[in-house]
Short mmCIF file of C-alpha atoms in Angstrom, two decimals:
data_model
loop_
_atom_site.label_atom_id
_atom_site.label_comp_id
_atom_site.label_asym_id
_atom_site.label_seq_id
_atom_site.Cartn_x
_atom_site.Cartn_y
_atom_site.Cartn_z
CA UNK A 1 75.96 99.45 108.62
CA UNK A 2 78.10 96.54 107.23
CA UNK A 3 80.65 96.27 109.95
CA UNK A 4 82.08 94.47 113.09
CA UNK A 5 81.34 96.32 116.31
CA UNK A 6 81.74 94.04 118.98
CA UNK A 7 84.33 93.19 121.13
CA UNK A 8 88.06 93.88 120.37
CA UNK A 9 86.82 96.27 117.26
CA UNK A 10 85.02 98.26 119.86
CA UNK A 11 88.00 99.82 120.79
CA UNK A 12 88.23 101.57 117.49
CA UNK A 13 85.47 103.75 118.43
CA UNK A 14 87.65 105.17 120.99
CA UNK A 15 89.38 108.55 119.62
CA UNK A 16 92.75 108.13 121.90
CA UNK A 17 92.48 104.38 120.21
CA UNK A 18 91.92 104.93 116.80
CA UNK A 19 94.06 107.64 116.41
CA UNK A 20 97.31 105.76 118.00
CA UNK A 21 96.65 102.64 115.95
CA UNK A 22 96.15 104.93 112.70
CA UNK A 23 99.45 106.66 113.65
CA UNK A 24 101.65 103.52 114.45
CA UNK A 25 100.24 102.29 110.61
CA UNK A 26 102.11 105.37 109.35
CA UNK A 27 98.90 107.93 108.96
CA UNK A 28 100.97 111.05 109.15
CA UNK A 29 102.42 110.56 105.76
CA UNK A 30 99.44 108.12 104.82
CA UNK A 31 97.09 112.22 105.53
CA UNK A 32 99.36 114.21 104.08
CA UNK A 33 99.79 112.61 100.44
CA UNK A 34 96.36 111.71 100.38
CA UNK A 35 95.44 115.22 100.94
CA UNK A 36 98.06 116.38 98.35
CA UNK A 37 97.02 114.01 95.73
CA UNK A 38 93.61 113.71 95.70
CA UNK A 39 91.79 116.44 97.97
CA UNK A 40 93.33 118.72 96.36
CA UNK A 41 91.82 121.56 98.58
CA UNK A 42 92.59 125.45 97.73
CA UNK A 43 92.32 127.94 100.64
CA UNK A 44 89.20 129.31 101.37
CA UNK A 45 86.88 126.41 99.71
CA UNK A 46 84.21 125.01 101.67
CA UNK A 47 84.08 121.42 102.73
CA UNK A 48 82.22 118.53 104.29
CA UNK A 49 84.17 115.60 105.95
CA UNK A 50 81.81 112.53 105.87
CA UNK A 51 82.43 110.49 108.98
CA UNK A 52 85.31 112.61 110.03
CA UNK A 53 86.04 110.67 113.15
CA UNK A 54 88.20 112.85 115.56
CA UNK A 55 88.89 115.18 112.15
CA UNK A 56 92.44 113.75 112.15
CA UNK A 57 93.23 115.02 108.37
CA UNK A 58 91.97 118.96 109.94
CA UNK A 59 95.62 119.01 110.31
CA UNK A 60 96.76 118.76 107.01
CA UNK A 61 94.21 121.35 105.43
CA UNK A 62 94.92 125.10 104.22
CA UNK A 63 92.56 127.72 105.89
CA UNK A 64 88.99 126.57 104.65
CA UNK A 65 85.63 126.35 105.96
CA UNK A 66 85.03 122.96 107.27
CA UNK A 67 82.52 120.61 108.18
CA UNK A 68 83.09 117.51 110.19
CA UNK A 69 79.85 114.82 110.90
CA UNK A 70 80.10 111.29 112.21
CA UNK A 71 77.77 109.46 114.42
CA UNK A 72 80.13 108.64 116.67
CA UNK A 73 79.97 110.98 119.70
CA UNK A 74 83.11 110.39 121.08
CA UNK A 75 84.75 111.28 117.81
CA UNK A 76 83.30 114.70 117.71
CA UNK A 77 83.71 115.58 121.01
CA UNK A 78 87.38 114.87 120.72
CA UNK A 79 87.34 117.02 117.37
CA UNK A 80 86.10 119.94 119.20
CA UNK A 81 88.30 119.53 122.08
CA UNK A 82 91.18 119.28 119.34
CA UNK A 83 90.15 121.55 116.59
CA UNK A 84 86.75 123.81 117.95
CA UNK A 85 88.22 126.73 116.44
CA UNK A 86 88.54 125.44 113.14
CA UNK A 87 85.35 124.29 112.29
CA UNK A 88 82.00 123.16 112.64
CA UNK A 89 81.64 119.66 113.98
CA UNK A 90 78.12 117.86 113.84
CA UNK A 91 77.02 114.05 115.53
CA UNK A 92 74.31 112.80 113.00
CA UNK A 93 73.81 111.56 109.72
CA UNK A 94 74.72 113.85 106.62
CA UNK A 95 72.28 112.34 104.25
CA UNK A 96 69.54 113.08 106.63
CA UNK A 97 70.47 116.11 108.26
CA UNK A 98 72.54 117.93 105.88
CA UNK A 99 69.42 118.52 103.49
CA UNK A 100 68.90 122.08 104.09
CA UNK A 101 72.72 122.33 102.79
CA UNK A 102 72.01 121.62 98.97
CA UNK A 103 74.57 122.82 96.42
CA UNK A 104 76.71 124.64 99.06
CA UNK A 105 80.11 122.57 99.33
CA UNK A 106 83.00 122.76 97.39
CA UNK A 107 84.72 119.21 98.20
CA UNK A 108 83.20 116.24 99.91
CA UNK A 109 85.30 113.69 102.13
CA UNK A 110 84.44 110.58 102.33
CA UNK A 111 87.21 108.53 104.05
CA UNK A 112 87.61 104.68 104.87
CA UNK A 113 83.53 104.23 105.08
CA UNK A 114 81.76 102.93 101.74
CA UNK A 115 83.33 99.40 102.73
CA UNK A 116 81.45 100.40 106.23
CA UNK A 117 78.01 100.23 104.31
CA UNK A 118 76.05 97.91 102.21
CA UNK A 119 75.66 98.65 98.44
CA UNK A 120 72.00 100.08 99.22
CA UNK A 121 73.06 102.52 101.86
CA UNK A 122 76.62 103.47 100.08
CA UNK A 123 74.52 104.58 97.05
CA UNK A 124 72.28 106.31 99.21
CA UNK A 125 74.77 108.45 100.89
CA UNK A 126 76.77 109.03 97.41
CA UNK A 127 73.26 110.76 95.72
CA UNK A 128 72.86 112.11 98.88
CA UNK A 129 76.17 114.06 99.15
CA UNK A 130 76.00 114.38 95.40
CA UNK A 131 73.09 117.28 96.08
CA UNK A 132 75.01 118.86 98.51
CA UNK A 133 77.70 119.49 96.06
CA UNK A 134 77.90 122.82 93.86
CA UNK A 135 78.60 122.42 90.49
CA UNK A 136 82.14 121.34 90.01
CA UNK A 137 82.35 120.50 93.45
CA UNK A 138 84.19 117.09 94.23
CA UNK A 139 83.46 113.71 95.95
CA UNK A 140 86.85 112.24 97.04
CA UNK A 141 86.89 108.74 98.78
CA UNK A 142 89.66 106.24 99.60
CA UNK A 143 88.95 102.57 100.77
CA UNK A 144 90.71 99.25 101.00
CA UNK A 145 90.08 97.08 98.12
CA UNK A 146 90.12 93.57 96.52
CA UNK A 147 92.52 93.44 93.67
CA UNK A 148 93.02 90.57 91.17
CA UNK A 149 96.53 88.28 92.27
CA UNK A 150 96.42 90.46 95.17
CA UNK A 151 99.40 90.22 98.28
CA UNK A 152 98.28 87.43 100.42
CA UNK A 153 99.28 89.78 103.57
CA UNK A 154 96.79 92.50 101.80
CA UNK A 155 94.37 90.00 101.81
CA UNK A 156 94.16 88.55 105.32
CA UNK A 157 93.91 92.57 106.13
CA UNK A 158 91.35 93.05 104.51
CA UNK A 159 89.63 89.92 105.93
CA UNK A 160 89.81 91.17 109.41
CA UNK A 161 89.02 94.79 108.85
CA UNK A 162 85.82 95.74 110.49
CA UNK A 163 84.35 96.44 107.18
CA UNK A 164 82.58 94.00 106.29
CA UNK A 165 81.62 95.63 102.54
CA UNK A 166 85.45 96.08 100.92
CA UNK A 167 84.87 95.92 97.02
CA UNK A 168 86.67 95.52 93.75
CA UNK A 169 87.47 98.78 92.01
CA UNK A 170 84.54 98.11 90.04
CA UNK A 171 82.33 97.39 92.98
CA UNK A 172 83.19 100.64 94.06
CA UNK A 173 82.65 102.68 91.08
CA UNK A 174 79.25 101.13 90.56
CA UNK A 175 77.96 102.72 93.26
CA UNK A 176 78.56 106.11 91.43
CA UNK A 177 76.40 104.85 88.16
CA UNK A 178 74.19 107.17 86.86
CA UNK A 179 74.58 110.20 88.94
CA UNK A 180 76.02 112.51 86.39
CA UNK A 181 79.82 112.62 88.02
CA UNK A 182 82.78 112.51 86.12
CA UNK A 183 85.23 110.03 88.13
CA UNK A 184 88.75 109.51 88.75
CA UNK A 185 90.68 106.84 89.69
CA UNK A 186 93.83 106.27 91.90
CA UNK A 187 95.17 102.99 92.78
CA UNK A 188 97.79 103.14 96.33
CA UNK A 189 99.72 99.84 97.26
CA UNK A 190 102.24 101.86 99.77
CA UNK A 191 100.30 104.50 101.05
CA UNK A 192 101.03 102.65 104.63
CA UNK A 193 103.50 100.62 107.33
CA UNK A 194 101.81 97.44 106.11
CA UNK A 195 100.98 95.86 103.50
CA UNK A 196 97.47 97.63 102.37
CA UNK A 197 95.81 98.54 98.85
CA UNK A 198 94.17 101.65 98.93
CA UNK A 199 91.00 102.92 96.17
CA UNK A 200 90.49 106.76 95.54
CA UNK A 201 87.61 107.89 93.18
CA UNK A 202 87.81 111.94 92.83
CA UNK A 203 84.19 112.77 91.50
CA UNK A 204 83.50 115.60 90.03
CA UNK A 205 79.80 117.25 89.39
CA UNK A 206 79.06 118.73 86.11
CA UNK A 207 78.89 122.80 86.12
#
């Protein structure tokens, strides 16, 4: 894992934490258009939420049948706490112990963690979830990026984030080469409180 873990970013691993830092940044509206724009999700589909965290966006969803996994215990046993009615919520890996899951989800999450992992791992994890998909099913991720005669606040962000792997838009897309998706694009500069440039690709797997 490419990121910082020690001391003051340890206390982003705490759910009561994260999710008041997240929410002082503006993360209600941050969820809600990021769910409307590119999740997309109808009632009724089934999804996987790739390092949900404490399932924050479970809020914003229709009636589906949802998946949460992270690694981070705390998380999930916050999301249950929170949301145990509404899903399924898993500690653990998904590219290792989602296997047995091939070709059974609709629409894939994968929030604010490719610039969490090196190139080798984030490509990994992408042909990984890429099996679990059905056909038509969608990969949808959103990162912070590097962007040419980028805001110099943006960029000192970005520097301190505890990612330590934030790419270019075409860092990003590289790691989808070659595994048969048809991508997307969206480019956010406002999507928060402060000044932050935000990367969607919406992947979608042949029929």
């Amino acid at each position: 894992m490419g990121q910082r873990i020690s001391g003051i970013y340890r206390l982003i691993t705490i759910p009561s934490i994260y999710k008041g830092l997240m929410f002082s940044l503006g993360a209600d509206n941050a969820i809600a258009r990021y769910v409307n724009e590119a999740l997309r999700p109808s009632p009724g589909l089934k999804m996987l939420d790739v390092g949900c965290g404490p399932a924050n966006v479970l809020s914003y969803l229709p009636a589906l049948d949802y998946t949460g996994i992270d690694m981070n215990e705390k998380h999930i046993a916050y999301a249950r706490e929170r949301h145990g009615d509404r899903g399924r919520f898993l500690v653990g890996n998904a590219a290792e112990d989602l296997k047995q899951e091939e070709a059974t989800f609709d629409l894939i999450n994968v929030s604010a963690l490719l610039h969490h992992l090196a190139d080798k791992e984030a490509i990994s994890l992408l042909a990984s979830l890429t099996r679990l998909l059905k056909p038509e099913g969608r990969i949808v991720t959103i990162d912070n990026v590097w962007l040419p005669r980028q805001r110099a606040a943006v960029k000192l962000i970005n520097t301190l984030d505890s990612g330590i792997n934030i790419r270019t838009p075409e860092g990003y897309l590289g790691l989808l080469s070659g595994m048969g998706l048809d991508v997307e694009t969206i480019t956010w500069n406002d999507l928060l409180r402060v000044p932050y440039d935000h990367f969607v690709m919406i992947a979608r797997k042949a029929s």
